[in-house]
PDB file of C-alpha atoms in Angstrom:
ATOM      1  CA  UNK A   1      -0.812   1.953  30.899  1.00  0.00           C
ATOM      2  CA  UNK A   2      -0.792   3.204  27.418  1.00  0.00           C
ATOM      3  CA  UNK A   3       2.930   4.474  25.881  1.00  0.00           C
ATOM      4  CA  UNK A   4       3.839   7.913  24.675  1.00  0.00           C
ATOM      5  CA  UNK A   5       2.585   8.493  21.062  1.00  0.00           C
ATOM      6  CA  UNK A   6       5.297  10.582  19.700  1.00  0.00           C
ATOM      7  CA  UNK A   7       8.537   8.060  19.641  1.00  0.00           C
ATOM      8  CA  UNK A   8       5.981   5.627  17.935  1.00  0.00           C
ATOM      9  CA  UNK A   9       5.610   8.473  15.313  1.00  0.00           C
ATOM     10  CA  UNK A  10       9.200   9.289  15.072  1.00  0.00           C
ATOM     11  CA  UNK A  11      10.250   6.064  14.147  1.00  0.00           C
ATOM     12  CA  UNK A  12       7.128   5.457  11.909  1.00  0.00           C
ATOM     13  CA  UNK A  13       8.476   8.972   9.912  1.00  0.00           C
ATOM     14  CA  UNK A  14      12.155   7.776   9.995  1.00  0.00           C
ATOM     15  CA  UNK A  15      11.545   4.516   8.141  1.00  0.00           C
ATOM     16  CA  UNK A  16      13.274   5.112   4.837  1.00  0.00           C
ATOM     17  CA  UNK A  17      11.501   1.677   3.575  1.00  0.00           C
ATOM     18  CA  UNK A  18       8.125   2.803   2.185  1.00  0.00           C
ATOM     19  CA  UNK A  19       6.186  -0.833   2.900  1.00  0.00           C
ATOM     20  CA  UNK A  20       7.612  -0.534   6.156  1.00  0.00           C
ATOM     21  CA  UNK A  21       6.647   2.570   6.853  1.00  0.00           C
ATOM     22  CA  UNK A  22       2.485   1.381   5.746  1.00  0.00           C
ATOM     23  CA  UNK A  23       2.487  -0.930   8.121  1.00  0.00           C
ATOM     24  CA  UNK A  24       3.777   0.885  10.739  1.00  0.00           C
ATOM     25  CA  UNK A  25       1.140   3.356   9.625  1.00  0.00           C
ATOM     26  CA  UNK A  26      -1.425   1.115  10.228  1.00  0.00           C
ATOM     27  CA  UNK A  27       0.126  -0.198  13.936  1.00  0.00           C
ATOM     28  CA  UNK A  28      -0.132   2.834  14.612  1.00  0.00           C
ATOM     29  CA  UNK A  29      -4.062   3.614  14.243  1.00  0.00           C
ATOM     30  CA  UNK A  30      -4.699  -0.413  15.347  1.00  0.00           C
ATOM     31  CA  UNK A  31      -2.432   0.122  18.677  1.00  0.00           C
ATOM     32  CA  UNK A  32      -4.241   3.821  19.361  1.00  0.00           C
ATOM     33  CA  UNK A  33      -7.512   2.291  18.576  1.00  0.00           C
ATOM     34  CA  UNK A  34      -6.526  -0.167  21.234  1.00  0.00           C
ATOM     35  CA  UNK A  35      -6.080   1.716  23.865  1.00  0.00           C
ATOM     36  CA  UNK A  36      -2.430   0.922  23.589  1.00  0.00           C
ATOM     37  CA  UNK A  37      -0.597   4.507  23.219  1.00  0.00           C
ATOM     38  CA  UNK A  38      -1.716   8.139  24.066  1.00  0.00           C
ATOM     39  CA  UNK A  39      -0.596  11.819  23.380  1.00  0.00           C
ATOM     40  CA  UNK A  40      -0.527  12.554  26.922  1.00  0.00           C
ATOM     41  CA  UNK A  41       3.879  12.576  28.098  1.00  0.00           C
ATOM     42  CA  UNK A  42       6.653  14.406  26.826  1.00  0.00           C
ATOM     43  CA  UNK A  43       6.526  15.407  23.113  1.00  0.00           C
ATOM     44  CA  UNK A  44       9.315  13.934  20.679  1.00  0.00           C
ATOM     45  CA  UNK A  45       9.793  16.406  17.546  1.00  0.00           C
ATOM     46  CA  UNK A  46       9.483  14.750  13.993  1.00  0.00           C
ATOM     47  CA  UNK A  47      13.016  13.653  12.574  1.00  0.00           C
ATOM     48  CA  UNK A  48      15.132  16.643  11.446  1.00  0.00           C
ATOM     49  CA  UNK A  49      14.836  14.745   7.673  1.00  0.00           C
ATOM     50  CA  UNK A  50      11.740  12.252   6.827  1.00  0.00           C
ATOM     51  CA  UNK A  51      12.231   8.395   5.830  1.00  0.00           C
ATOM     52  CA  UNK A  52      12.526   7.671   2.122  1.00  0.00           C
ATOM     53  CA  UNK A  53      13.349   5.515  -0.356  1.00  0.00           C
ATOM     54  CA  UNK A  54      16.720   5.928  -2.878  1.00  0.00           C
ATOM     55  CA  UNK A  55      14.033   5.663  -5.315  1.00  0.00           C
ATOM     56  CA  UNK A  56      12.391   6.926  -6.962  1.00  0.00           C
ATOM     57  CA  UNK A  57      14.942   9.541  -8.251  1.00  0.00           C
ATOM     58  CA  UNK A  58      13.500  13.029  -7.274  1.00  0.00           C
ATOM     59  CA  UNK A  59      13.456  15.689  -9.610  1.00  0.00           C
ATOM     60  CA  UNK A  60      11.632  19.107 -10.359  1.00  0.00           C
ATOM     61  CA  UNK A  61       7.597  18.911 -11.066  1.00  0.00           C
ATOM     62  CA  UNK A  62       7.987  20.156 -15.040  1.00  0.00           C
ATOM     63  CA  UNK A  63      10.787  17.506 -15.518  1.00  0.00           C
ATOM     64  CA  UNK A  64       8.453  14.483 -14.716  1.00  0.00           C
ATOM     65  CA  UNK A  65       7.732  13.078 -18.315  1.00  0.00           C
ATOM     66  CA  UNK A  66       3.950  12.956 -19.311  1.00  0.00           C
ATOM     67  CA  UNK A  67       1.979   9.659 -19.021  1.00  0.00           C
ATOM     68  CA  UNK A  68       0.463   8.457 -21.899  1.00  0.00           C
ATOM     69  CA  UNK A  69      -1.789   5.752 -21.136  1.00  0.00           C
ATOM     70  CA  UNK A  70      -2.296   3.660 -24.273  1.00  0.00           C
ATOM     71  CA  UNK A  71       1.021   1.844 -23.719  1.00  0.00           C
ATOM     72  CA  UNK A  72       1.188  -0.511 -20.349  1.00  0.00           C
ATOM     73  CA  UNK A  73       4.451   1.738 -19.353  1.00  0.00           C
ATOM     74  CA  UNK A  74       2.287   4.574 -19.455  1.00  0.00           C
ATOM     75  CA  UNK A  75      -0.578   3.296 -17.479  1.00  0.00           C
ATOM     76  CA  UNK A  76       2.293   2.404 -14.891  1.00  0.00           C
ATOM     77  CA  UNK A  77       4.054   5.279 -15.067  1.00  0.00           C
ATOM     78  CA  UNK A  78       0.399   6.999 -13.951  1.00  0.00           C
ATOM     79  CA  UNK A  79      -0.174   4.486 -10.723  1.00  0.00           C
ATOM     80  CA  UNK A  80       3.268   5.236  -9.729  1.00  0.00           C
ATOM     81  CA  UNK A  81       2.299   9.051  -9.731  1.00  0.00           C
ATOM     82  CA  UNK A  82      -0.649   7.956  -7.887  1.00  0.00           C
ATOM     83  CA  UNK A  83       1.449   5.855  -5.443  1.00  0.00           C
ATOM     84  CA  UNK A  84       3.820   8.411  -5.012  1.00  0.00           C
ATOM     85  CA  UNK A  85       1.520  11.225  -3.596  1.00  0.00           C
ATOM     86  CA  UNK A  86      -0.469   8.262  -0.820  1.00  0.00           C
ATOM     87  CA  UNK A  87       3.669   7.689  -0.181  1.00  0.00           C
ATOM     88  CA  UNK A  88       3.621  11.270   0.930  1.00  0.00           C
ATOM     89  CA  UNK A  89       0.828  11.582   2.192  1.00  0.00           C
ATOM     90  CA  UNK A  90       1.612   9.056   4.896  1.00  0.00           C
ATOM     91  CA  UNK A  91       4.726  10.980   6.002  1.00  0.00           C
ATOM     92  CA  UNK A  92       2.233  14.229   5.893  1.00  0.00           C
ATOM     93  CA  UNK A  93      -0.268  12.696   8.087  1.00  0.00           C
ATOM     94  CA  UNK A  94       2.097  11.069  10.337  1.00  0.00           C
ATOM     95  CA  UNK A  95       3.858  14.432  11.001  1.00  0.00           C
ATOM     96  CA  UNK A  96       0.660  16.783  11.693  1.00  0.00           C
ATOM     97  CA  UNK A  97       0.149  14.175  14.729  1.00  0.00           C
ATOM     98  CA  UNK A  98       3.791  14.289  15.321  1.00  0.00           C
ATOM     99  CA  UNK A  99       4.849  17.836  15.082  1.00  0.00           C
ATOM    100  CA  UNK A 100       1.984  19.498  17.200  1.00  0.00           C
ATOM    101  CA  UNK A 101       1.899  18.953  20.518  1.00  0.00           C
ATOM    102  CA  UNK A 102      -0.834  20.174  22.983  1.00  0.00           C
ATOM    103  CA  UNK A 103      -3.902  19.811  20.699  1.00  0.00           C
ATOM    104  CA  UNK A 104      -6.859  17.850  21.536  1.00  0.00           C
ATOM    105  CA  UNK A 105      -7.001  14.140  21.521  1.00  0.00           C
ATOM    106  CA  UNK A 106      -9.313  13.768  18.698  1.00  0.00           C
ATOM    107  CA  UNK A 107      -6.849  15.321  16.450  1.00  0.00           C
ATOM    108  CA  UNK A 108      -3.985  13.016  16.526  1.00  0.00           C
ATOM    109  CA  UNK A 109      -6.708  10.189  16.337  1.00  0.00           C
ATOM    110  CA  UNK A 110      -7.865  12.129  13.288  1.00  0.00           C
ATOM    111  CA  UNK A 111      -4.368  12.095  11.868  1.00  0.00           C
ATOM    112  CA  UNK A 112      -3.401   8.696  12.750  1.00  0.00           C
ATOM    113  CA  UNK A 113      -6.753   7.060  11.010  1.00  0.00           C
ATOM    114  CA  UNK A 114      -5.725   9.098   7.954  1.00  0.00           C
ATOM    115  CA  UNK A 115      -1.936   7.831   8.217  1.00  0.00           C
ATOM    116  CA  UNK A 116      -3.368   4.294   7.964  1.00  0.00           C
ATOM    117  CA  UNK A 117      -5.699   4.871   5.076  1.00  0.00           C
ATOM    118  CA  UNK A 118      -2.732   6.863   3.502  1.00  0.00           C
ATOM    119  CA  UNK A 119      -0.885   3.396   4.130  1.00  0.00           C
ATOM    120  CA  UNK A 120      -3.900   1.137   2.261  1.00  0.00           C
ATOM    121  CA  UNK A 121      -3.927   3.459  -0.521  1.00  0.00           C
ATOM    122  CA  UNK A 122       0.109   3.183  -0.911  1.00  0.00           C
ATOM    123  CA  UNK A 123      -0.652  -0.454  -0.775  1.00  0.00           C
ATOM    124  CA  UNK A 124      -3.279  -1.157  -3.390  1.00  0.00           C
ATOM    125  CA  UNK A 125      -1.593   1.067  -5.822  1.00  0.00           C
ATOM    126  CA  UNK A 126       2.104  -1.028  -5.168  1.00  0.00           C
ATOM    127  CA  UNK A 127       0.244  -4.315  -5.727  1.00  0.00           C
ATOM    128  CA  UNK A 128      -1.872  -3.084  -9.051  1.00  0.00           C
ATOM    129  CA  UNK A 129       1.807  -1.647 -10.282  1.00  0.00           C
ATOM    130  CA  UNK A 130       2.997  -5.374  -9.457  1.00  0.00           C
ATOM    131  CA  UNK A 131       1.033  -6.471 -12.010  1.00  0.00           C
ATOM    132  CA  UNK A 132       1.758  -4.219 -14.207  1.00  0.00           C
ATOM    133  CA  UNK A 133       5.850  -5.014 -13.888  1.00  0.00           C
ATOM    134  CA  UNK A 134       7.291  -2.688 -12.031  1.00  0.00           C
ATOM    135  CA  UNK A 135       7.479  -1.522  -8.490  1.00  0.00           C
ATOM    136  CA  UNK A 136       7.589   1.602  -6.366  1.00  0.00           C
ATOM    137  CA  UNK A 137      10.263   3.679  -6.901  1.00  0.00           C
ATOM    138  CA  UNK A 138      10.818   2.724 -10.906  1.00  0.00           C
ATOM    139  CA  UNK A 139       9.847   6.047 -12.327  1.00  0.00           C
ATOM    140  CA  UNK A 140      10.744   9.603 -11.807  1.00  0.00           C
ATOM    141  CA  UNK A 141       8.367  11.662  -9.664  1.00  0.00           C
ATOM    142  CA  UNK A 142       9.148  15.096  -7.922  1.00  0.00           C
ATOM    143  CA  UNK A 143       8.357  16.293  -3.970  1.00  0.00           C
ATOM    144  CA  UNK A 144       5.737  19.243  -4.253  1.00  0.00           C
ATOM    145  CA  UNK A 145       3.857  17.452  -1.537  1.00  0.00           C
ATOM    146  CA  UNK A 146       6.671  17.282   0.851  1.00  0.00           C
ATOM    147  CA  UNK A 147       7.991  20.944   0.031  1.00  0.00           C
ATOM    148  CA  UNK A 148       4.762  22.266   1.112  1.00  0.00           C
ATOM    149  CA  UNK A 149       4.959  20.490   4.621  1.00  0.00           C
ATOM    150  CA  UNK A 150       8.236  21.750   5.000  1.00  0.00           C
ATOM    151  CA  UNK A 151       7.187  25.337   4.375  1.00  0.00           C
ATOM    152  CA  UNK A 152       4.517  24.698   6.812  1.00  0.00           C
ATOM    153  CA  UNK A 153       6.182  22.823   9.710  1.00  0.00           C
ATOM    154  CA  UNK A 154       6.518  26.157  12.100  1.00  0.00           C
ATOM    155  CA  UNK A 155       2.507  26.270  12.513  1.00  0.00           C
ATOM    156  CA  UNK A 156      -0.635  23.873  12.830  1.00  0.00           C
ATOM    157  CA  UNK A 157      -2.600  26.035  11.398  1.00  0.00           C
ATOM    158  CA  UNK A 158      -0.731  27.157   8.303  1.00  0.00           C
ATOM    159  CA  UNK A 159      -0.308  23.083   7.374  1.00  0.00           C
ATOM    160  CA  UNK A 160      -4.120  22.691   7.853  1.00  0.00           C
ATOM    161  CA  UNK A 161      -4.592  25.684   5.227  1.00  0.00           C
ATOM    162  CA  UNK A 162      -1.922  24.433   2.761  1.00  0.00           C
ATOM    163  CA  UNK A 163      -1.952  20.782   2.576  1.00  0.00           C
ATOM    164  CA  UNK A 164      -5.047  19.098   3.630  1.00  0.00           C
ATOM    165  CA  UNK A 165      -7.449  22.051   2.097  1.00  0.00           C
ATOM    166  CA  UNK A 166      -5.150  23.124  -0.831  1.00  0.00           C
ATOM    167  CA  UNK A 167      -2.916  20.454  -2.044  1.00  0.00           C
ATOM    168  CA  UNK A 168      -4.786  17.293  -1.048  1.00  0.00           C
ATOM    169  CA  UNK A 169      -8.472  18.987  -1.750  1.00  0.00           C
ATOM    170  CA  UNK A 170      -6.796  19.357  -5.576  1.00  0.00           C
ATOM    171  CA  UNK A 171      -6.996  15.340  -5.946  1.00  0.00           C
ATOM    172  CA  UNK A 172     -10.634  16.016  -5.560  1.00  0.00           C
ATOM    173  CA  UNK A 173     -10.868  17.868  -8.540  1.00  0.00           C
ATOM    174  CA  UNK A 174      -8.731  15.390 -10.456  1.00  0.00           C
ATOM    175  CA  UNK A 175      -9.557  12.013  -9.977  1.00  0.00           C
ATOM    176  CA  UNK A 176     -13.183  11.913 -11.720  1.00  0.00           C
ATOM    177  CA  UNK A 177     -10.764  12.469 -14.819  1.00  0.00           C
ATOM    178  CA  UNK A 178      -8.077  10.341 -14.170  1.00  0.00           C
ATOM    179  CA  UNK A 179     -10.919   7.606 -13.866  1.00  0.00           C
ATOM    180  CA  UNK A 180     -12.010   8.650 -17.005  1.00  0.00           C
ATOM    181  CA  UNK A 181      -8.592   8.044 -18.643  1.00  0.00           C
ATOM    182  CA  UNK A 182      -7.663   4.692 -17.110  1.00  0.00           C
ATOM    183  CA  UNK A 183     -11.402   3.398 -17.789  1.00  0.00           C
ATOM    184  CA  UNK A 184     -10.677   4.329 -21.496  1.00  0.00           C
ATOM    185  CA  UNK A 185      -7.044   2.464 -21.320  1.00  0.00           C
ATOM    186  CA  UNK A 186      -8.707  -0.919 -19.927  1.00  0.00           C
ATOM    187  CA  UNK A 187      -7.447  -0.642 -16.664  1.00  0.00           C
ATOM    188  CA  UNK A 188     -10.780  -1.405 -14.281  1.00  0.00           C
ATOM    189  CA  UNK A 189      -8.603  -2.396 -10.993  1.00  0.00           C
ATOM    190  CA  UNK A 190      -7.232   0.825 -11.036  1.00  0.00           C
ATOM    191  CA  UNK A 191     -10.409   2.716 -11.543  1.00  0.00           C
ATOM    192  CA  UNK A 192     -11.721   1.040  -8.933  1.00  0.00           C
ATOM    193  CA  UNK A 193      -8.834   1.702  -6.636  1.00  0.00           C
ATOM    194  CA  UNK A 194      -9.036   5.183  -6.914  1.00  0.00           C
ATOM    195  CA  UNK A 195     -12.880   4.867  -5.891  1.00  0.00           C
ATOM    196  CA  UNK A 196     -11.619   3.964  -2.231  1.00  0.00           C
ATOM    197  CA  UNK A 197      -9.215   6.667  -2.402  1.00  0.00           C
ATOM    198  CA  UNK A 198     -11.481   9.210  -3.345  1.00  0.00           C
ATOM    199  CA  UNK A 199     -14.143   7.961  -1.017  1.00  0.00           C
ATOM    200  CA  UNK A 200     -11.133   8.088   1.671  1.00  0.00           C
ATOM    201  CA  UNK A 201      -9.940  11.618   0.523  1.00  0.00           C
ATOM    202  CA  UNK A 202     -13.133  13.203   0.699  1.00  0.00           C
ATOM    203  CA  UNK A 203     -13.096  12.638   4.679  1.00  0.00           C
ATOM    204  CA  UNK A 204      -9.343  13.343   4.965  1.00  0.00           C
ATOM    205  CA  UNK A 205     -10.182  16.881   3.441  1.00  0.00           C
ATOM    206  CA  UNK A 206     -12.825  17.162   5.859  1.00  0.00           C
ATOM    207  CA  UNK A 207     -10.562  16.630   8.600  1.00  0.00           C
ATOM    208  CA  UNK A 208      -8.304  19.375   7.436  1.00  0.00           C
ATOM    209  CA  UNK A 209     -11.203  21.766   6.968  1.00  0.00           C
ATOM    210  CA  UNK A 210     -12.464  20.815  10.941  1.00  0.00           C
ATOM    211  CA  UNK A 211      -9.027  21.554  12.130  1.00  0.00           C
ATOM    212  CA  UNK A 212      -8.281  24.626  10.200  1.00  0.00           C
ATOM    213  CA  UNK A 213     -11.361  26.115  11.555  1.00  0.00           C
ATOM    214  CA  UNK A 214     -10.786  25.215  14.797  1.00  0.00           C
ATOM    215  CA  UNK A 215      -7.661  26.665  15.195  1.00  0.00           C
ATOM    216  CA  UNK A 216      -9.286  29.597  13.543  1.00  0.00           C
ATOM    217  CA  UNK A 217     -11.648  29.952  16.070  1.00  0.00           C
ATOM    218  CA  UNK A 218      -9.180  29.154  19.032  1.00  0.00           C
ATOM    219  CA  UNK A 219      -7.115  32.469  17.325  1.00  0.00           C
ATOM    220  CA  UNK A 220     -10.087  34.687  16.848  1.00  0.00           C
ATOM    221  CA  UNK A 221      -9.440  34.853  12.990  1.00  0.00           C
ATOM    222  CA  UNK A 222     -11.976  34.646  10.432  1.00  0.00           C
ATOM    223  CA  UNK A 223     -11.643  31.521   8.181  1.00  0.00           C
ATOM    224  CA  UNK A 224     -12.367  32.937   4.288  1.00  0.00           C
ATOM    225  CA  UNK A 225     -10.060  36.113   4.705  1.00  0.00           C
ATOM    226  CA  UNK A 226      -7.152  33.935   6.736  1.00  0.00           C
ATOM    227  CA  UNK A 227      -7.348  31.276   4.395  1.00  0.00           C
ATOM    228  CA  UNK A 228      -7.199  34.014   1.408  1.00  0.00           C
ATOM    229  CA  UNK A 229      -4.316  35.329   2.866  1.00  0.00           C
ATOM    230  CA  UNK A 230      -2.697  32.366   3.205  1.00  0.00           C
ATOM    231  CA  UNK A 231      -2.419  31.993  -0.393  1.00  0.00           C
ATOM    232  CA  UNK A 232      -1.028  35.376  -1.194  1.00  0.00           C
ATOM    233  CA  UNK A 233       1.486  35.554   1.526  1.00  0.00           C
ATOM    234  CA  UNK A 234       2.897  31.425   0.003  1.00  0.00           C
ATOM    235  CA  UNK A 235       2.431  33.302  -3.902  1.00  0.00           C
ATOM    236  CA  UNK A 236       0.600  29.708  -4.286  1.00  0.00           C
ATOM    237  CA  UNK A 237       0.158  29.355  -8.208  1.00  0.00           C
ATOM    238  CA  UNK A 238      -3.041  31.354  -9.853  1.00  0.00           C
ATOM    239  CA  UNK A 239      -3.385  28.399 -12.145  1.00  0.00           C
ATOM    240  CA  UNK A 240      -5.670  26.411 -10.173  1.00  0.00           C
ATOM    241  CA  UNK A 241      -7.964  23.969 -12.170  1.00  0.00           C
ATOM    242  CA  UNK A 242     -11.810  23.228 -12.640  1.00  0.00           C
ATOM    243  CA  UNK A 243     -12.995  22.667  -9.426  1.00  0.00           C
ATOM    244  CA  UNK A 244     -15.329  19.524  -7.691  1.00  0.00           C
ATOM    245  CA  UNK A 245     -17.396  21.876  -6.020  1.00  0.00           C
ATOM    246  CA  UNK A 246     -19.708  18.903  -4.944  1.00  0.00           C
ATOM    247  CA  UNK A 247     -16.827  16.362  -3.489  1.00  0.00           C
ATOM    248  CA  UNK A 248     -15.391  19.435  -1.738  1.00  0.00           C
ATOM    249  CA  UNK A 249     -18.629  20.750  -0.381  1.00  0.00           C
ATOM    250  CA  UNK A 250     -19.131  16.911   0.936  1.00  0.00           C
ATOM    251  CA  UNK A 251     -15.568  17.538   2.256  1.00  0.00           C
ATOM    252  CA  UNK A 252     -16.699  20.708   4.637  1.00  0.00           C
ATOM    253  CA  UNK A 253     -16.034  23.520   2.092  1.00  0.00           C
ATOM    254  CA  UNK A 254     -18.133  25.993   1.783  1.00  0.00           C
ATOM    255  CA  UNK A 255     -19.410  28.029  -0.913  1.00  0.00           C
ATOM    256  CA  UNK A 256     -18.083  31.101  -0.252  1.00  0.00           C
ATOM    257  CA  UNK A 257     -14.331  29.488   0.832  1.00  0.00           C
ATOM    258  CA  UNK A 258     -14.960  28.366  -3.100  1.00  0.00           C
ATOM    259  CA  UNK A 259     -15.443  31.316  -4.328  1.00  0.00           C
ATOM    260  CA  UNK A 260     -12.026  33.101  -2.810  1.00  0.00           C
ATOM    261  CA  UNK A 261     -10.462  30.417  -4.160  1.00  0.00           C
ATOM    262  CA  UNK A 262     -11.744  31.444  -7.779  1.00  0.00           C
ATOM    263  CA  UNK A 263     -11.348  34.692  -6.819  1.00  0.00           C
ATOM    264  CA  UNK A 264      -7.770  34.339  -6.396  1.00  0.00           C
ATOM    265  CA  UNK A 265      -7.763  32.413  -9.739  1.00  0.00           C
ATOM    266  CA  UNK A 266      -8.894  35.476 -11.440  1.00  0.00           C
ATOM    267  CA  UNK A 267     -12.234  33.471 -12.114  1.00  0.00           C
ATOM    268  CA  UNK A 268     -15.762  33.606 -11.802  1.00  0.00           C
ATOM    269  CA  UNK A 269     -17.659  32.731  -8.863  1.00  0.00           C
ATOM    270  CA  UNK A 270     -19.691  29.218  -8.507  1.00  0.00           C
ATOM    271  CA  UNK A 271     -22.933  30.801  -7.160  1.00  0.00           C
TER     272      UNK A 271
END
């Protein structure tokens, strides 16, 4: 008989110890996988305060220095950035299965198989910082990610809008560029890392945009104005960058979701 999901979860989101926490991550998806644990029983609520490290030292977005990447330190300082956001993004997709109860199976095995990918990610970027002498948790880095999930923990639907399709979709946009950078630098490995994570990213957006619209439909709301809305009523920033529209149409946008999001910008449509 399989066990209850949600103390699994809890635990997995209470670990303070971030390699821990990965490889609980990925029990997680291998004992699901295996038949070993269900979402059917009575639902545990998340931790009142999520797992993490004493480092790295937390502070506000603008006070995170820049990275310069001709200097090794620099080039670190970037895959710790990097590391930091699959860090969160672990705890994120751990806590949309966690939080939510009463949704269809396929949606905490949607969450859990992007908790364990979070988990690799977190885990190729910690060994390539290895080499580059240092270690998780040696640079400053701020909690945007994590804000947002707290600002969206009262509703399923509101954290499929605002993290998966707004704040995770924005990696999208960036990484081509970041590639760029760190190919220029000399640092192969770590272009080649973030191909698997944008490869990986491109389906966990997808997953956001499936669930967002289904809980759309289950609510009778129409997906372009709700989303639209969504970002006026969290006065999300107007300073959004160039978008990927091809990664994000692979990722289950579509064109017109695009162009509200320009529109908000104050920008032209794509098409």
């Amino acid at each position: 008989m399989a066990a209850s999901l949600y103390p699994a979860l809890h635990a997995a989101l209470a670990e303070s110890d971030p390699y821990a926490k990965a490889r609980m991550a990925q029990a997680l998806w291998a004992d699901w996988q295996g038949g070993r644990l269900d979402h059917d029983g009575p639902h545990q609520a998340p931790p009142a305060t999520v797992g993490r490290p004493a480092r790295p030292e937390l502070v506000a977005p603008l006070d995170v220095p820049r990275r310069r990447l001709g200097t090794v330190a620099g080039r670190a300082a970037l895959i710790h950035a990097i590391a930091h956001i699959e860090f969160n993004a672990i705890n994120l997709a751990l806590d949309a299965a966690c939080r939510f109860p009463g949704l269809p199976r396929a949606y905490y095995q949607d969450w859990l198989q992007v908790a364990a990918e979070e988990a690799g990610h977190f885990g190729l970027l910690a060994d390539h910082l290895a080499t580059l002498g240092h270690r998780y948790g040696d640079f400053l880095a701020h909690n945007g990610l994590w804000t947002m999930a707290e600002k969206t923990a009262g509703d399923m639907l509101t954290r499929m809008a605002l993290v998966p399709r707004l704040l995770e979709a924005r990696g999208l946009d960036v990484t081509p560029g970041m590639q760029a950078r760190l190919q220029a630098a000399g640092d192969p490995r770590a272009v080649a890392i973030l191909d698997i994570i944008f490869r990986d990213e491109v389906g966990h957006v997808a997953i956001g945009n499936r669930w967002f619209r289904w809980a759309c439909a289950q609510r009778g709301l129409d997906p372009i104005a709700t989303f639209r809305q969504y970002l006026e009523d969290f006065d999300i920033s107007r300073s959004i960058g160039e978008l990927n529209v091809e990664a994000r149409l692979q990722a289950g946008f579509e064109m017109a979701e695009l162009n509200a999001l320009l529109d908000y910008a104050g920008r032209s449509t794509t098409a």
